[in-house]
Every structure is written in structure tokens, then in C-alpha cells.
Tab-separated table of C-alpha atoms in Angstrom:
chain	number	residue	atom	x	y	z
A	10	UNK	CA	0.000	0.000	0.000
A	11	UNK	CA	1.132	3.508	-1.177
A	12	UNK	CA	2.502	5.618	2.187
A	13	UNK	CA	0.220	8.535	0.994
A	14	UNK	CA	-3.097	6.257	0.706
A	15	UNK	CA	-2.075	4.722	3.973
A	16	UNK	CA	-2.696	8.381	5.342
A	17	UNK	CA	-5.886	9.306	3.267
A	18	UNK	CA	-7.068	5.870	5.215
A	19	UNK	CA	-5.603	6.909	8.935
A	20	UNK	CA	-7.696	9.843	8.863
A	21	UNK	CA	-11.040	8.077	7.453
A	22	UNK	CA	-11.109	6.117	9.954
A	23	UNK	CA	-10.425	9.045	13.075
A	24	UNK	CA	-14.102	9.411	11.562
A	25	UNK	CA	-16.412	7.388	14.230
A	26	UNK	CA	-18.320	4.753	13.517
A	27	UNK	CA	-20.892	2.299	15.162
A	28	UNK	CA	-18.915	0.759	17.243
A	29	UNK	CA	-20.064	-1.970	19.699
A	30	UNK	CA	-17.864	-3.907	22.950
A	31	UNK	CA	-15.504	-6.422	22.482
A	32	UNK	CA	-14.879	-8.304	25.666
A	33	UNK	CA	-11.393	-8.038	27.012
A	34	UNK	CA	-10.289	-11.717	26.522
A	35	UNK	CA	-10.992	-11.451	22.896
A	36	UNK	CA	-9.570	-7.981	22.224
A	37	UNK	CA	-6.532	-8.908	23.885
A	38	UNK	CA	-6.180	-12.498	21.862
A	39	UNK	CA	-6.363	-10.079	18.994
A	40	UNK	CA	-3.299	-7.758	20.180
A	41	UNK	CA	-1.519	-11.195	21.422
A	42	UNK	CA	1.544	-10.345	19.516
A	43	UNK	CA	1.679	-6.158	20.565
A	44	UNK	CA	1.334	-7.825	23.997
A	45	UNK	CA	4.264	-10.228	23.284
A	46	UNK	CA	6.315	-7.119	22.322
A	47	UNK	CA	5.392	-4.614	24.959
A	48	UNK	CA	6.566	-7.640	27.181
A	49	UNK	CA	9.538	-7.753	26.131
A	50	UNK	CA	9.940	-3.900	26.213
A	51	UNK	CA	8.851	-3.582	29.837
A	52	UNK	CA	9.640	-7.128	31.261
A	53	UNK	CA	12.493	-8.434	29.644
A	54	UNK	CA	14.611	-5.057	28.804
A	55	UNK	CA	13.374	-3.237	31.856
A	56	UNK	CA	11.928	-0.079	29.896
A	57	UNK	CA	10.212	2.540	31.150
A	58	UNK	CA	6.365	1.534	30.791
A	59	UNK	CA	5.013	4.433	29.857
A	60	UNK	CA	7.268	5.238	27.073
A	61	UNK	CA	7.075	1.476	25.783
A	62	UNK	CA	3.415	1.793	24.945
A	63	UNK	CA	3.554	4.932	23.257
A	64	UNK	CA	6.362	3.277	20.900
A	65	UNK	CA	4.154	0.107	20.466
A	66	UNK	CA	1.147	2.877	19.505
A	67	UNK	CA	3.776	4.638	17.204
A	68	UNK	CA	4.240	1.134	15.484
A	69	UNK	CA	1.094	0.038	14.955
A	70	UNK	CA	0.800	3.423	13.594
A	71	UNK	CA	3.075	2.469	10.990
A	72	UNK	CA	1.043	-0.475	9.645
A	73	UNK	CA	-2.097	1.180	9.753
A	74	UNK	CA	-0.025	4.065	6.924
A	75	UNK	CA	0.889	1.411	5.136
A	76	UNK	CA	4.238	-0.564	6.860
A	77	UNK	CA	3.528	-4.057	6.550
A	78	UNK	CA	3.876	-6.280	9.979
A	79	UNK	CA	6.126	-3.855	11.880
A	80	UNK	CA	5.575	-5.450	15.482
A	81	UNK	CA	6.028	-9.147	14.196
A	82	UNK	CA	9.270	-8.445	12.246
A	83	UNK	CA	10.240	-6.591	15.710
A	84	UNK	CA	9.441	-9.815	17.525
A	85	UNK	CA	11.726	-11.348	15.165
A	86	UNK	CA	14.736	-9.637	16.447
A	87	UNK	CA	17.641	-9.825	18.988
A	88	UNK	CA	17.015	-8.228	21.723
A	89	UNK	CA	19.157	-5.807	21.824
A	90	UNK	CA	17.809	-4.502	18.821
A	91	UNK	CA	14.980	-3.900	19.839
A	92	UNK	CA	15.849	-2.204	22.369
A	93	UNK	CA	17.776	0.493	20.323
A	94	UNK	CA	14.846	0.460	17.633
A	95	UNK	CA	12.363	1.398	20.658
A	96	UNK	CA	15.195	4.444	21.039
A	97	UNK	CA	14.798	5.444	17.503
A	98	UNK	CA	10.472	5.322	18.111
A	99	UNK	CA	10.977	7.725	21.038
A	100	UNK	CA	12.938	9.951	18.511
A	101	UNK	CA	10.281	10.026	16.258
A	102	UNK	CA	7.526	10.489	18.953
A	103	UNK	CA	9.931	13.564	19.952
A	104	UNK	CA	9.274	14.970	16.754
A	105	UNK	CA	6.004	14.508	16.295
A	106	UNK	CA	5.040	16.223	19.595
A	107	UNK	CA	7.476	19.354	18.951
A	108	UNK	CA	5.106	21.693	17.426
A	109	UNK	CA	8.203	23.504	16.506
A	110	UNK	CA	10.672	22.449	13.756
A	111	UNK	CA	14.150	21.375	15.317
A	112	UNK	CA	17.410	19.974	13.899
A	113	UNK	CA	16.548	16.347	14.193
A	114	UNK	CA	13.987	16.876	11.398
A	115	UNK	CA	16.060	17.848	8.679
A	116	UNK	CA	18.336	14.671	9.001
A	117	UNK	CA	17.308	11.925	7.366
A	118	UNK	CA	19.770	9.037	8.776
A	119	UNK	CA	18.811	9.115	12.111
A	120	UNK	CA	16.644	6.034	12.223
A	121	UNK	CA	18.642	3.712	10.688
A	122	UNK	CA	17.242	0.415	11.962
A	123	UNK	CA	14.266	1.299	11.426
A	124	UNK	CA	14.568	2.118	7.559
A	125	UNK	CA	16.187	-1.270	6.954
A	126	UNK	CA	13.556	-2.815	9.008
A	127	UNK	CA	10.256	-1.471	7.098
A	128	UNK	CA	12.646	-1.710	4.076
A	129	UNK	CA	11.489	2.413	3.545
A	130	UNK	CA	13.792	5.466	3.768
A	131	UNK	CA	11.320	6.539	6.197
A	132	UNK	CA	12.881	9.188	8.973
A	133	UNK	CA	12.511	11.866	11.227
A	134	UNK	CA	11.163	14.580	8.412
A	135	UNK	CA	8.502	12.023	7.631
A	136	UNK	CA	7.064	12.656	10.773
A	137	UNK	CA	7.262	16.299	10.541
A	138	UNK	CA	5.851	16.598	7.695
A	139	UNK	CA	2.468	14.568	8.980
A	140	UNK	CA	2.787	15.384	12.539
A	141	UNK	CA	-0.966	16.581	12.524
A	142	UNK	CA	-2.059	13.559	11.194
A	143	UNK	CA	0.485	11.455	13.563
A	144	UNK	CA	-0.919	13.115	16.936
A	145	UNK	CA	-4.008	12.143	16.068
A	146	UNK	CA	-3.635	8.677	14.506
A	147	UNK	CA	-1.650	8.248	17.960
A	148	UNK	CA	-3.770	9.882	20.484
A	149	UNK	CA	-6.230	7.390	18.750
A	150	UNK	CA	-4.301	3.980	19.505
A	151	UNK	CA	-3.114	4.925	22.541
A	152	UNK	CA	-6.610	5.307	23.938
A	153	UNK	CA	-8.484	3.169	22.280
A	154	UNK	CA	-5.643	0.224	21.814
A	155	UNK	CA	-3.028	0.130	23.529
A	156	UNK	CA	-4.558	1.597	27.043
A	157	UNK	CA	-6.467	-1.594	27.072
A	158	UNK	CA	-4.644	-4.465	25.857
A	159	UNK	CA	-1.537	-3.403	27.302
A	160	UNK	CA	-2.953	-2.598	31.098
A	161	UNK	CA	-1.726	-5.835	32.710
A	162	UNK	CA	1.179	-5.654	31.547
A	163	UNK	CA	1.897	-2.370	32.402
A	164	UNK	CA	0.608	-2.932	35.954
A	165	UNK	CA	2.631	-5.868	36.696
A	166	UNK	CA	5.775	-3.944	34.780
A	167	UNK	CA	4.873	-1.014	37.329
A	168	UNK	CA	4.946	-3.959	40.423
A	169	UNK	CA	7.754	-5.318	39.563
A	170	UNK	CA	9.610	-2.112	39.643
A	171	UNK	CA	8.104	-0.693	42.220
A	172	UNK	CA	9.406	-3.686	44.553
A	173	UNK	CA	12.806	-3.746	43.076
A	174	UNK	CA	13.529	-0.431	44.049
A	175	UNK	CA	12.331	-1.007	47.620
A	176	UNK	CA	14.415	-4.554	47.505
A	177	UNK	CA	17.334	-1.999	46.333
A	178	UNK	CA	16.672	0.054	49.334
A	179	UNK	CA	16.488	-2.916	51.809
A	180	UNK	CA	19.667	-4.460	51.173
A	181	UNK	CA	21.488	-0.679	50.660
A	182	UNK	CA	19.880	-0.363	54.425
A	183	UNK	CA	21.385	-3.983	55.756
A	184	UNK	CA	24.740	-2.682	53.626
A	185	UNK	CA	24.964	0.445	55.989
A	186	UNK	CA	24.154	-1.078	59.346
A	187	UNK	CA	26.937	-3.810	58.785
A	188	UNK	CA	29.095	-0.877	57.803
A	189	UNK	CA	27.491	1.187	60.872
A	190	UNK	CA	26.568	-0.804	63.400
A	191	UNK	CA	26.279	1.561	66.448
A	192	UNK	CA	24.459	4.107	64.155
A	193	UNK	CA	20.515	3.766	64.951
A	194	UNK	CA	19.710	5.004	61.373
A	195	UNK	CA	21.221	5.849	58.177
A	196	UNK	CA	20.162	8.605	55.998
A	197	UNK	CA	20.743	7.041	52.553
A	198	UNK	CA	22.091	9.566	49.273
A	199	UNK	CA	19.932	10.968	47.809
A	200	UNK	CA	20.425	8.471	44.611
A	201	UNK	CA	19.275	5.740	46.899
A	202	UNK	CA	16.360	7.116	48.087
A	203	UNK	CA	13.260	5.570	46.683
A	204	UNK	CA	9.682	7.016	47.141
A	205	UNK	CA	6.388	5.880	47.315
A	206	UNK	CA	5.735	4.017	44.058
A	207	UNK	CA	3.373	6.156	41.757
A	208	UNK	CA	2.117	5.714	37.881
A	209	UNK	CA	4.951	6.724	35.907
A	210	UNK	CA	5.417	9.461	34.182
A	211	UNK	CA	5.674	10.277	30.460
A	212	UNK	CA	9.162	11.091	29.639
A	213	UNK	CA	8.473	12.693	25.680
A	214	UNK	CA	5.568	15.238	25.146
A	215	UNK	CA	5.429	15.806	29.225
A	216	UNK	CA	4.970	19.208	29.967
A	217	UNK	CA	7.964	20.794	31.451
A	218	UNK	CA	8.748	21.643	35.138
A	219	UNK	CA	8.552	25.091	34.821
A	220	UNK	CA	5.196	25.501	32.733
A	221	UNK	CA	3.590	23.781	35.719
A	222	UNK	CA	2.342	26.719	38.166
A	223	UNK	CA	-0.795	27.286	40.069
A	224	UNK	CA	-0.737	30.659	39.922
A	225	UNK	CA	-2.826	30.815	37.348
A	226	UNK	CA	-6.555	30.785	38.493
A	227	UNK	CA	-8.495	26.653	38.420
A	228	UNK	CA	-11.228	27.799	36.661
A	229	UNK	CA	-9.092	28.948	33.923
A	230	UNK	CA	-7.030	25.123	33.861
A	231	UNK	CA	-9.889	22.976	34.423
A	232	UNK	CA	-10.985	20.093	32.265
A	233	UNK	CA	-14.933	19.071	32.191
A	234	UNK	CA	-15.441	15.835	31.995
A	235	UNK	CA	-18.960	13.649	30.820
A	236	UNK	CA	-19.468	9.987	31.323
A	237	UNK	CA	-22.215	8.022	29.763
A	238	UNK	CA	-25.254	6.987	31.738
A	239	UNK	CA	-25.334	3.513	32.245
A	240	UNK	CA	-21.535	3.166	32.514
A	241	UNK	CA	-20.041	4.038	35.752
A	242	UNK	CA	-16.516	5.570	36.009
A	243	UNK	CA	-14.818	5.375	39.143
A	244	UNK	CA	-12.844	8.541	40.693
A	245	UNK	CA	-9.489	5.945	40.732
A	246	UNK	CA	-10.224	4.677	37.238
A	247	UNK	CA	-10.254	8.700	35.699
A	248	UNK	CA	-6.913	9.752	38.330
A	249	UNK	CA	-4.911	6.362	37.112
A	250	UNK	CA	-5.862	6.995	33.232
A	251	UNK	CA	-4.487	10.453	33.154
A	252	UNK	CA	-1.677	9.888	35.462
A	253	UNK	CA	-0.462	7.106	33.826
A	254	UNK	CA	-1.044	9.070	30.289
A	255	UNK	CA	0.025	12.288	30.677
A	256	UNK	CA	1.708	12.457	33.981
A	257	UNK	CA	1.536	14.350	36.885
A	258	UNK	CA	-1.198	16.771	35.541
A	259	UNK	CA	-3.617	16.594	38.260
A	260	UNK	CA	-3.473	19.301	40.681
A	261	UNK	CA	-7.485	18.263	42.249
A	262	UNK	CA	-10.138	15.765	41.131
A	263	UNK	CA	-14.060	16.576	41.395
A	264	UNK	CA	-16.311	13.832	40.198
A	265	UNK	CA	-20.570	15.166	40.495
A	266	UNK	CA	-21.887	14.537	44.082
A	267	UNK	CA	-24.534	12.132	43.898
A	268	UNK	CA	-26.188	9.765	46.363
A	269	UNK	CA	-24.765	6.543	47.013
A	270	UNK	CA	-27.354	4.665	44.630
A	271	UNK	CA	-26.741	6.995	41.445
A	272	UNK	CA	-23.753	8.012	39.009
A	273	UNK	CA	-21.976	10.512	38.356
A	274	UNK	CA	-22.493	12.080	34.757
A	275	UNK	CA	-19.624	14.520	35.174
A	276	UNK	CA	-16.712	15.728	36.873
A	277	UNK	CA	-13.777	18.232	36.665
A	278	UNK	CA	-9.939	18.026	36.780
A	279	UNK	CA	-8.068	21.214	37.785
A	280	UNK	CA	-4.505	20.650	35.805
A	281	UNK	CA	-1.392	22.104	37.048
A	282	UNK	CA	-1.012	24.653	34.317
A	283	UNK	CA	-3.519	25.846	31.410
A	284	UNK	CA	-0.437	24.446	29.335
A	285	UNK	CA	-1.886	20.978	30.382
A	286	UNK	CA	-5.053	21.432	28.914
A	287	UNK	CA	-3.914	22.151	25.547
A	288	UNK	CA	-1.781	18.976	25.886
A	289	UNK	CA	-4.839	16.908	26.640
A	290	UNK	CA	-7.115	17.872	24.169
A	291	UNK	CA	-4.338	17.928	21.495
A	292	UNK	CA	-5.533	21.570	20.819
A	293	UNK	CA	-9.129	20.433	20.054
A	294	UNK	CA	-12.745	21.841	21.389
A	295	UNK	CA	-13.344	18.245	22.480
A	296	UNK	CA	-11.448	15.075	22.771
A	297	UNK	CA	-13.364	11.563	23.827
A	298	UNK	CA	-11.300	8.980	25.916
A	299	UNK	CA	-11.736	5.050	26.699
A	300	UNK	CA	-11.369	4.239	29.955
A	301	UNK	CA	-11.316	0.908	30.698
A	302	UNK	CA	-13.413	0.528	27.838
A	303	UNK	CA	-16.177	3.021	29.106
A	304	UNK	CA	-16.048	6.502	26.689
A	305	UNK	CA	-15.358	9.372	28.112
A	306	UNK	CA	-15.865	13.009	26.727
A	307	UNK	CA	-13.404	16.225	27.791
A	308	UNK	CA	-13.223	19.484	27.374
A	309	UNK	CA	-11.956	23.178	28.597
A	310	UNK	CA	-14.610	23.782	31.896
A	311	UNK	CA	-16.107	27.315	31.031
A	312	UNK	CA	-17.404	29.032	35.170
A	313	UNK	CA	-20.556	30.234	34.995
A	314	UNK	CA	-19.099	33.790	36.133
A	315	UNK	CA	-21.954	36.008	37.883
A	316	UNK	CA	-23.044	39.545	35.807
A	317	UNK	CA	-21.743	42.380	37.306
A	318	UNK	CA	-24.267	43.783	39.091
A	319	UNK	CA	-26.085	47.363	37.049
A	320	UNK	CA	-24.578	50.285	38.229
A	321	UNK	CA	-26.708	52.208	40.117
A	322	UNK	CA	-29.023	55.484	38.966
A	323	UNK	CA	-27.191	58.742	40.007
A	324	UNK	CA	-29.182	60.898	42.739
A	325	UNK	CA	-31.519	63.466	41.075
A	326	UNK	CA	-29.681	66.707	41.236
A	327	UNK	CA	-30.070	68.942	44.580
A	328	UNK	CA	-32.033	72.387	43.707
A	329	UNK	CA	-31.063	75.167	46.280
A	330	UNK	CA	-33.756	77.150	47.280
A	331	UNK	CA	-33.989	80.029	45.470
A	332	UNK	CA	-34.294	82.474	48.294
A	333	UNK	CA	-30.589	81.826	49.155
A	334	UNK	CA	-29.897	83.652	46.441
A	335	UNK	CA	-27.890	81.301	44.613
């Protein structure tokens, strides 16, 4: 298939269609061998979870434009390179999310690998070129795809190095009191100190420290969110998706106060910067979401902001008697 038709057919179907539930078990039997590689990605070389299911996104990508059987060629390989083609995705995914032009996209070697493995001189000005079309075609598979048949995995990736580190820390701790044995407790380096495990964060696309401030007012960095009646959303299930998508955007989560018998139809996520927002919606009105394979609808929250209350009527003017003369 022709590169150019492949797009023409990426962005017929962003166009939605009827679309009806496919139980988990099956949907997952379908994506058995994206599973296989994001397994390897975050199990067996120890990648960053996150990052690993944006490349497999960025991949399937590829053969929906027109790349025939990207992920099972991958699957194919050594190891190792795989591991430094998953390097050359997240080069490509840094492209596509710079809205600005930078000096990676007017090389045309830097992906290598990844030309002799689609057979294609595809590179990095490919995906400037049809970064529009890319954000969306991605935004698309990451939520509706990959977010779902790639959960497990990610959780138990998540687990597993969640309870490494703190097995790190343990035996750094035994290291130091054989070392220290009159010392009551040891303040490890800072390099060895491991926090509470939390979702990862996205490493490409992230917004940067400094654009995330508070000092801008919630109302004006505050995402509405609608659910559909009939299928509930849990406050966790919204927090995890986001977190685990987009990082630490969350300032404050509001789901709609309802008794204990109903559902809430809506609720509102103050970001950490306006920035955030634009991020999320990928610069559209509206952007819908599938979490856990329940849609979900978002957009900028607009306050109802009270009128100003009408000025009111100047006093009638003050007539001196005329006897005083004046």
C-alpha cells in the first residue's frame, strides 16, 4: 500500500463509527503479539512503561499508513535490537510532539534500523511533515488500543519495579548497618532514596517543570469531563488513566456529588497549568477517551461567572432654594 493512501485511510477512519464492545479476553487475543512485544519492552529489557506503549502505539501506527507487519518483524529480532529500535520510536515520537521544527527533522539518517527494518527510507522529516495527522492517529491507539490491551502488563511492569527499588533500598539499608553498626539510622544519598511508588510518568511530550504553576486561576485550567449513563466511572479509574497518560497533571479531582445509589455524569480536573489542557485535548474543542473501555468526553470547563451587578441610577440633582440667592 502507497505511504500517501495509507494516510488518506488513517484519517477516514479518526471518523467514528458504530462501534459496539468487544470483551477483554478477545480484544486482547487479537493484540496477542503487541502484547508479546510490549513484554519484552517492559519485562524483559526493563523499559520505562510508559514510554514502551507509546512506541508500540507509534508502530502500529506504521502499519495502519501502510508498513507491513512492523511489530512481528520486531518480535523477530535480537534483543538488543529492539531495544535500540524502541530508542529510535521515542525519537520520532519527539518529533512529532514538537510543534516547533528542530534539527533532528532535517536529518534523514537518524533512524537507521528502522529504515532497513520497514525496508522504507522513512525518517525523522517524515514525521514532521504529517505530525498533525500522527498526533491524532496516535492519540487514537493509545486510547483506544493500547490503554487496554496493554494494562496488565503495564501494571505488573509497574509492580515489579516498584518492589525492586524497595528490595534496592532494603539491602542498601542492611549494607549500611553492617558498615554502621552503632548508628541507629542511616540517611541514605539521595540516589538511593526511593519514594512511594506512583504511575509513571511520560518522559516525551510531558509538559515541562517550569510551565507547571498554580498561579494561574483553576477555573481557567480545568478540564470538564462527561461519562455516559449507564456506565459508571470510578474517581481511581479517571486519576490512574491520566496519570499514567500524561503524567503528573492533576493538581485536584471533582467527580458530580450524587447519592450513594446513582452516578456521576460529570466531573472536573483542575490541571497544574492551562499548558496541560492544551496537551490533553491535542488543541481540540473536544477530545473523547476510553477508559477501561467506558467513553469518556473532555473538554476546557467554562465558570458560569456572575453579571456584574447594574450600576446604580445617580441621585436626582439637589435644587437650592432660590431664596438663598444662589
Amino acid at each position: 500500500m502507497d505511504t500517501v493512501q495509507g494516510l488518506v485511510s488513517v484519517v477516514k477512519a479518526m471518523v467514528p463509527r458504530g462501534a459496539y464492545f468487544v470483551p477483554d479476553q478477545q480484544f486482547n487475543m487479537f493484540h496477542n503479539i503487541d502484547r508479546e512485544l510490549y513484554a519484552v519492552l517492559v519485562m524483559n529489557l526493563c523499559r520505562d512503561p510508559v514510554e514502551s506503549l507509546h512506541c508500540i502505539a507509534l508502530w502500529l501506527w506504521l502499519e495502519r499508513v501502510g508498513f507491513k507487519k512492523v511489530v512481528t518483524k520486531l518480535l523477530s529480532l535480537p534483543r538488543v535490537l529492539v531495544n535500540e529500535l524502541a530508542d529510535e520510536a521515542l525519537a520520532c515520537l519527539g518529533v512529532i510532539h514538537n510543534e516547533k521544527d528542530s534539527p533532528l527533522s532535517t536529518r534523514r539518517n537518524d533512524t537507521p534500523l528502522m529504515q532497513r527494518l520497514i525496508d522504507s527510507e522513512l525518517a525523522l522529516p517524515f514525521f514532521a511533515k504529517h505530525r498533525l495527522i500522527a498526533v491524532r492517529g496516535l492519540a487514537k491507539l493509545v486510547n483506544e488500543v493500547c490503554m487496554r490491551a496493554l494494562k496488565d502488563i503495564m501494571q505488573q511492569a509497574v509492580e515489579r519495579k516498584a518492589h525492586q527499588s524497595l528490595a534496592d533500598l532494603s539491602l542498601y539499608h542492611q549494607q549500611q548497618q553492617q558498615q554502621h553498626p552503632r548508628q541507629v539510622q542511616v540517611q541514605p544519598p539521595l540516589a538511593a532514596r526511593v519514594p512511594t511508588p506512583s504511575p509513571p510518568r511520560v518522559q516525551f511530550g510531558s509538559l515541562p517543570a517550569a510551565a507547571q504553576t498554580n498561579e494561574v486561576h483553576p477555573d481557567d485550567r480545568t478540564i470538564f469531563l462527561t461519562f455516559s449513563k449507564g456506565y459508571l466511572v470510578h474517581e481511581w479509574e479517571v486519576r490512574e488513566f491520566f496519570t499514567r497518560l500524561y503524567g503528573n497533571c492533576i493538581e485536584s479531582l471533582h467527580m458530580q456529588d450524587v447519592m450513594p445509589n446513582e452516578q456521576p455524569l460529570f466531573a472536573r480536573i483542575v490541571c497544574q497549568s492551562p499548558a496541560a489542557i492544551e496537551y490533553i485535548l491535542n488543541g481540540n474543542v473536544k477530545a473523547k477517551f476510553t477508559i477501561n473501555g467506558k467513553h469518556v468526553w473532555a473538554r476546557k470547563f467554562v465558570p458560569k461567572r456572575p453579571k456584574p451587578a447594574s450600576p446604580a441610577p445617580p441621585p436626582p440633582p439637589f435644587n437650592l432654594p432660590v431664596s438663598l440667592g444662589i
